[in-house]
Short mmCIF file of C-alpha atoms in Angstrom, two decimals:
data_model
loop_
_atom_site.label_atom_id
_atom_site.label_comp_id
_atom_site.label_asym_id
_atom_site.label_seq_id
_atom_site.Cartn_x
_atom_site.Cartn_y
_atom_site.Cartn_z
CA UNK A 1299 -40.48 33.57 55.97
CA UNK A 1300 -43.43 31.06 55.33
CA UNK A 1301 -45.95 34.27 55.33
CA UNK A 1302 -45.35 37.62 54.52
CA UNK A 1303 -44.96 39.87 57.81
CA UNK A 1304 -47.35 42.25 58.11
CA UNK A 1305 -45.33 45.02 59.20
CA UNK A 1306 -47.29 48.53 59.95
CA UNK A 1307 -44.65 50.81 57.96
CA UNK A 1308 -45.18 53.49 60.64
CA UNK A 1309 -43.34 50.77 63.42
CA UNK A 1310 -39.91 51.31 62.00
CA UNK A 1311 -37.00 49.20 62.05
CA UNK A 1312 -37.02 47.95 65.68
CA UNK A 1313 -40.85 46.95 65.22
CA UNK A 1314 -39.87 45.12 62.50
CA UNK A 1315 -36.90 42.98 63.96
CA UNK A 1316 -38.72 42.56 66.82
CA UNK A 1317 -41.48 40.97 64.35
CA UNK A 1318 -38.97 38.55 63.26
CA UNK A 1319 -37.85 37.39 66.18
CA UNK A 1320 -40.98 36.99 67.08
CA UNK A 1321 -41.49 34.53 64.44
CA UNK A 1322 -38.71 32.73 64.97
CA UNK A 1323 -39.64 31.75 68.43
CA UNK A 1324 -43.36 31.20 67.69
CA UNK A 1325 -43.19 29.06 64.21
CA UNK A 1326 -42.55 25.18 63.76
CA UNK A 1327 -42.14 25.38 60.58
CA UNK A 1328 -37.75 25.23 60.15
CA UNK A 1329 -38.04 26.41 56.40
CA UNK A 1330 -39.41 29.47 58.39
CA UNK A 1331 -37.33 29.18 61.12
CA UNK A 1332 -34.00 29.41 58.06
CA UNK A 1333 -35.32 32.36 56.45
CA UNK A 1334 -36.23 34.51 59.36
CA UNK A 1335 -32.17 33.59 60.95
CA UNK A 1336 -31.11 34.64 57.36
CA UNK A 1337 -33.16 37.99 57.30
CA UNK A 1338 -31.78 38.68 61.22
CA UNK A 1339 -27.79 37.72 60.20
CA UNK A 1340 -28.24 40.02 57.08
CA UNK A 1341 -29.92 42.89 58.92
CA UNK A 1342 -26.44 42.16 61.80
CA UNK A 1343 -24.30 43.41 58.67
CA UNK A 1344 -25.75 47.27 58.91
CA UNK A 1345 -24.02 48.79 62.20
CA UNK A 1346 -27.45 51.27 62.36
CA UNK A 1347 -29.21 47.75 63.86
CA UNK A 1348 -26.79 46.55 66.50
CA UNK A 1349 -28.40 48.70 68.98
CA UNK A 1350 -31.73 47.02 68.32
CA UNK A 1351 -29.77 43.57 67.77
CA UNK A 1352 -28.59 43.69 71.34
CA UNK A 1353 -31.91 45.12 72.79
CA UNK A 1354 -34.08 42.36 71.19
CA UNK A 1355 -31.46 39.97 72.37
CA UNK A 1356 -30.63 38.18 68.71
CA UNK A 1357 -26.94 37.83 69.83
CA UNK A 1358 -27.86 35.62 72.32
CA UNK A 1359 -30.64 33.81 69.79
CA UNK A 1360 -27.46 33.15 67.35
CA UNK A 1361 -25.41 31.48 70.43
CA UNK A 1362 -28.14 29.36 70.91
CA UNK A 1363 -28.94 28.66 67.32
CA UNK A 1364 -25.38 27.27 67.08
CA UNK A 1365 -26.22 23.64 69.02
CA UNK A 1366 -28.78 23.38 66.99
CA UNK A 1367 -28.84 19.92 64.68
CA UNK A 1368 -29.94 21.99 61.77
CA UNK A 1369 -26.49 22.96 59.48
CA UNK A 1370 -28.29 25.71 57.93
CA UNK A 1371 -29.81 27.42 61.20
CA UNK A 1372 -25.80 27.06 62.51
CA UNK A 1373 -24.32 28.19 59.16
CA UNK A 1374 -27.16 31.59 59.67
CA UNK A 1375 -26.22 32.03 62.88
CA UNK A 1376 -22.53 31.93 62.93
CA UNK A 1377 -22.73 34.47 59.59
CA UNK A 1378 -24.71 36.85 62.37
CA UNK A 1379 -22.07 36.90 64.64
CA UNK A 1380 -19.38 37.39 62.27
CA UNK A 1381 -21.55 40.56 61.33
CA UNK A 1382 -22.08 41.63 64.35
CA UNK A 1383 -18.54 41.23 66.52
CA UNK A 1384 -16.86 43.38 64.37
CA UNK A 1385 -18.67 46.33 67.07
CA UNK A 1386 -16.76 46.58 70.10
CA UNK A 1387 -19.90 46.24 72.46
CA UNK A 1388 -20.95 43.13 70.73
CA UNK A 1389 -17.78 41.62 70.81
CA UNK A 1390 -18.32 42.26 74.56
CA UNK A 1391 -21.24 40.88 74.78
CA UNK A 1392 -20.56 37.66 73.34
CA UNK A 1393 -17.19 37.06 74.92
CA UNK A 1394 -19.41 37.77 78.34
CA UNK A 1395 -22.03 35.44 77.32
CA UNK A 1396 -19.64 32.31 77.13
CA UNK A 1397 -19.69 32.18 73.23
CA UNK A 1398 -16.11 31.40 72.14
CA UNK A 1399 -16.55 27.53 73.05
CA UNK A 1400 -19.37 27.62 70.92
CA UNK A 1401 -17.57 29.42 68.32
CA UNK A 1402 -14.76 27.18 68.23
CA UNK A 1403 -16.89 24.36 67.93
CA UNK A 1404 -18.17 25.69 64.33
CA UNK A 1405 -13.99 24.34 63.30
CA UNK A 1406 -15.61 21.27 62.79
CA UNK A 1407 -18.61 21.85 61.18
CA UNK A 1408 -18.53 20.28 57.35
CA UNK A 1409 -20.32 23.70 55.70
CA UNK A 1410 -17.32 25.73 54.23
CA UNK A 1411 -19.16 29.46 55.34
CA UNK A 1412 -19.36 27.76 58.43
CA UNK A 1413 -16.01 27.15 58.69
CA UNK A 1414 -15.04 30.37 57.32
CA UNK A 1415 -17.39 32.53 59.53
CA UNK A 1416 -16.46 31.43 62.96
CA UNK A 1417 -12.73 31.70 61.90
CA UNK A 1418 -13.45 35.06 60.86
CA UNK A 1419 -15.50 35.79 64.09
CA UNK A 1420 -12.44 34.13 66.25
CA UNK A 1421 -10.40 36.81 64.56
CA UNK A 1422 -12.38 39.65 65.16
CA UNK A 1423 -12.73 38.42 69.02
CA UNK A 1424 -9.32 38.92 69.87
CA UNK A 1425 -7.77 41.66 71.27
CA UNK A 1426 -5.47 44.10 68.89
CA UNK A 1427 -2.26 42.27 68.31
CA UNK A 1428 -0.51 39.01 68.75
CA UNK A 1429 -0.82 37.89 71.86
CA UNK A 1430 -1.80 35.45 74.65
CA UNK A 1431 -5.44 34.48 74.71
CA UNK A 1432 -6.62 31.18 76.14
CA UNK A 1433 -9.55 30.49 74.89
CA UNK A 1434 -8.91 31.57 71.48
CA UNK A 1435 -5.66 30.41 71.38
CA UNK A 1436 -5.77 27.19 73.02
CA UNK A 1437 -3.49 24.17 71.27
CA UNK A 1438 -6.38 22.39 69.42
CA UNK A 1439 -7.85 25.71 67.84
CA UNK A 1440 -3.87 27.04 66.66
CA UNK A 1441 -3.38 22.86 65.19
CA UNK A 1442 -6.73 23.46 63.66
CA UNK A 1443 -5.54 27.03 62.13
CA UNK A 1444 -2.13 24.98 61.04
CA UNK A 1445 -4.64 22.43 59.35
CA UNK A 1446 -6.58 25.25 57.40
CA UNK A 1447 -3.85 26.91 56.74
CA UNK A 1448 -2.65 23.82 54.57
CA UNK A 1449 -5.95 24.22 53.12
CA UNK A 1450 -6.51 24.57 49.34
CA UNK A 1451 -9.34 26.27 49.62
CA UNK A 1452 -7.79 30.07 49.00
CA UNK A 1453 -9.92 31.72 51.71
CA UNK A 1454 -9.87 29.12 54.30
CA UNK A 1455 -6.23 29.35 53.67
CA UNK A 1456 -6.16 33.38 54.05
CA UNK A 1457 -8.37 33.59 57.02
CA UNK A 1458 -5.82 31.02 58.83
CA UNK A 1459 -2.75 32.65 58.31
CA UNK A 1460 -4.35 36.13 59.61
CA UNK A 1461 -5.41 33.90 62.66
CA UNK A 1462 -2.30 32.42 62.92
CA UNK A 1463 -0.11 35.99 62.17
CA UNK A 1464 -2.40 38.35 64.20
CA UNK A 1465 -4.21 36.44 66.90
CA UNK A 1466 -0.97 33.99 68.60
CA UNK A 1467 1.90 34.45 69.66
CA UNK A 1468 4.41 32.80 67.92
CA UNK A 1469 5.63 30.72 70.70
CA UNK A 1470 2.02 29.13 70.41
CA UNK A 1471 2.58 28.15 66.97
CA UNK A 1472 5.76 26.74 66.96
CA UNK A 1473 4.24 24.51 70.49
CA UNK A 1474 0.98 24.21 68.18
CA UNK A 1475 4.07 22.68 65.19
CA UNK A 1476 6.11 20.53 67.44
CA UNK A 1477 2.90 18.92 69.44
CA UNK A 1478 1.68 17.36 66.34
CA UNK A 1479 -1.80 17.04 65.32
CA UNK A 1480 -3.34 15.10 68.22
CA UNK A 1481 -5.92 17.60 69.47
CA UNK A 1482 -7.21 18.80 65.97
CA UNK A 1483 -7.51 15.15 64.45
CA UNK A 1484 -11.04 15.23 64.83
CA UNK A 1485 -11.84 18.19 63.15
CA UNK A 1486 -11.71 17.86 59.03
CA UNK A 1487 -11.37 20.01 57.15
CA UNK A 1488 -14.76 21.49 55.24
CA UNK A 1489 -16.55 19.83 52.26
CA UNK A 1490 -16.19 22.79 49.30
#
């Protein structure tokens, strides 16, 4: 943050996310704007905030931080939702706010985390167990997994495979295999 918050210690933690996102919405300043997404994505890591999270409505602030220009406001925001979906309610919340398109659309960013958090987030989207999921496992996102999982990057490599193993089906694969790369061509793989 620009400025130090001055936080009344007697407001407790919601008073004090609640401050933040308060400053988010109010400053110009995107230096600010970074720090105070960072603070919120870090505080999405501690399950004692989700309830708060969802109240002050920061999962839908990360959705909409993702179209922003700003690589570091996206790379924030999709490392808040990877915190956060790994609740059942949030999960929920962002499947029911139209977020997966959004998600998916972090494949292509050039920001390794980036890459790696909304892969991770896809992952902990889906449903227990291999299976059919359309929008997670539609052909361009399992070619992009098949890309990444080519990857030399060790984690982007991991993360893949457990898409790839845990998420599809492995009918989906092998169609993802024999249809070649057309639909994933445009996504490259992320700058290290």
């Amino acid at each position: 943050m620009a400025q130090k918050s001055k936080v009344d210690p007697q407001m407790g933690r919601l008073g004090y996310l609640q401050t933040l996102v308060t400053e988010f919405q109010e400053t110009e300043s995107q230096d600010a704007k970074e720090q105070v997404l960072a603070n919120l994505a870090n505080f999405a890591y501690d399950p004692s905030n989700y309830q708060y999270l969802r109240q002050l409505q920061v999962l839908d602030l990360f959705l909409d931080s993702l179209t922003e220009e700003n690589e570091t406001l996206v790379e924030f925001a999709i490392g808040g939702l990877c915190n956060l979906c790994a609740d059942k309610a949030n999960k929920e919340q962002v499947m029911q706010a139209g977020g997966i398109p959004l998600i998916i659309s972090c494949l292509s960013s050039p920001r390794e985390e980036t890459v790696l958090s909304a892969v991770t987030t896809l992952i902990y989207l889906s449903p227990p167990g291999p299976g059919y999921h359309p929008e997670l496992t539609a052909l361009p996102v399992v070619q992009c997994m098949l890309r990444f999982s080519l990857s030399a990057n060790t984690r982007l490599h991991n993360l893949a495979q457990i898409f790839l193993e845990d998420v599809c089906d492995p009918s989906q694969v092998a169609e993802a295999r024999c249809g070649g790369a057309h639909s994933a061509l445009g996504i490259p793989l992320p700058r290290d």
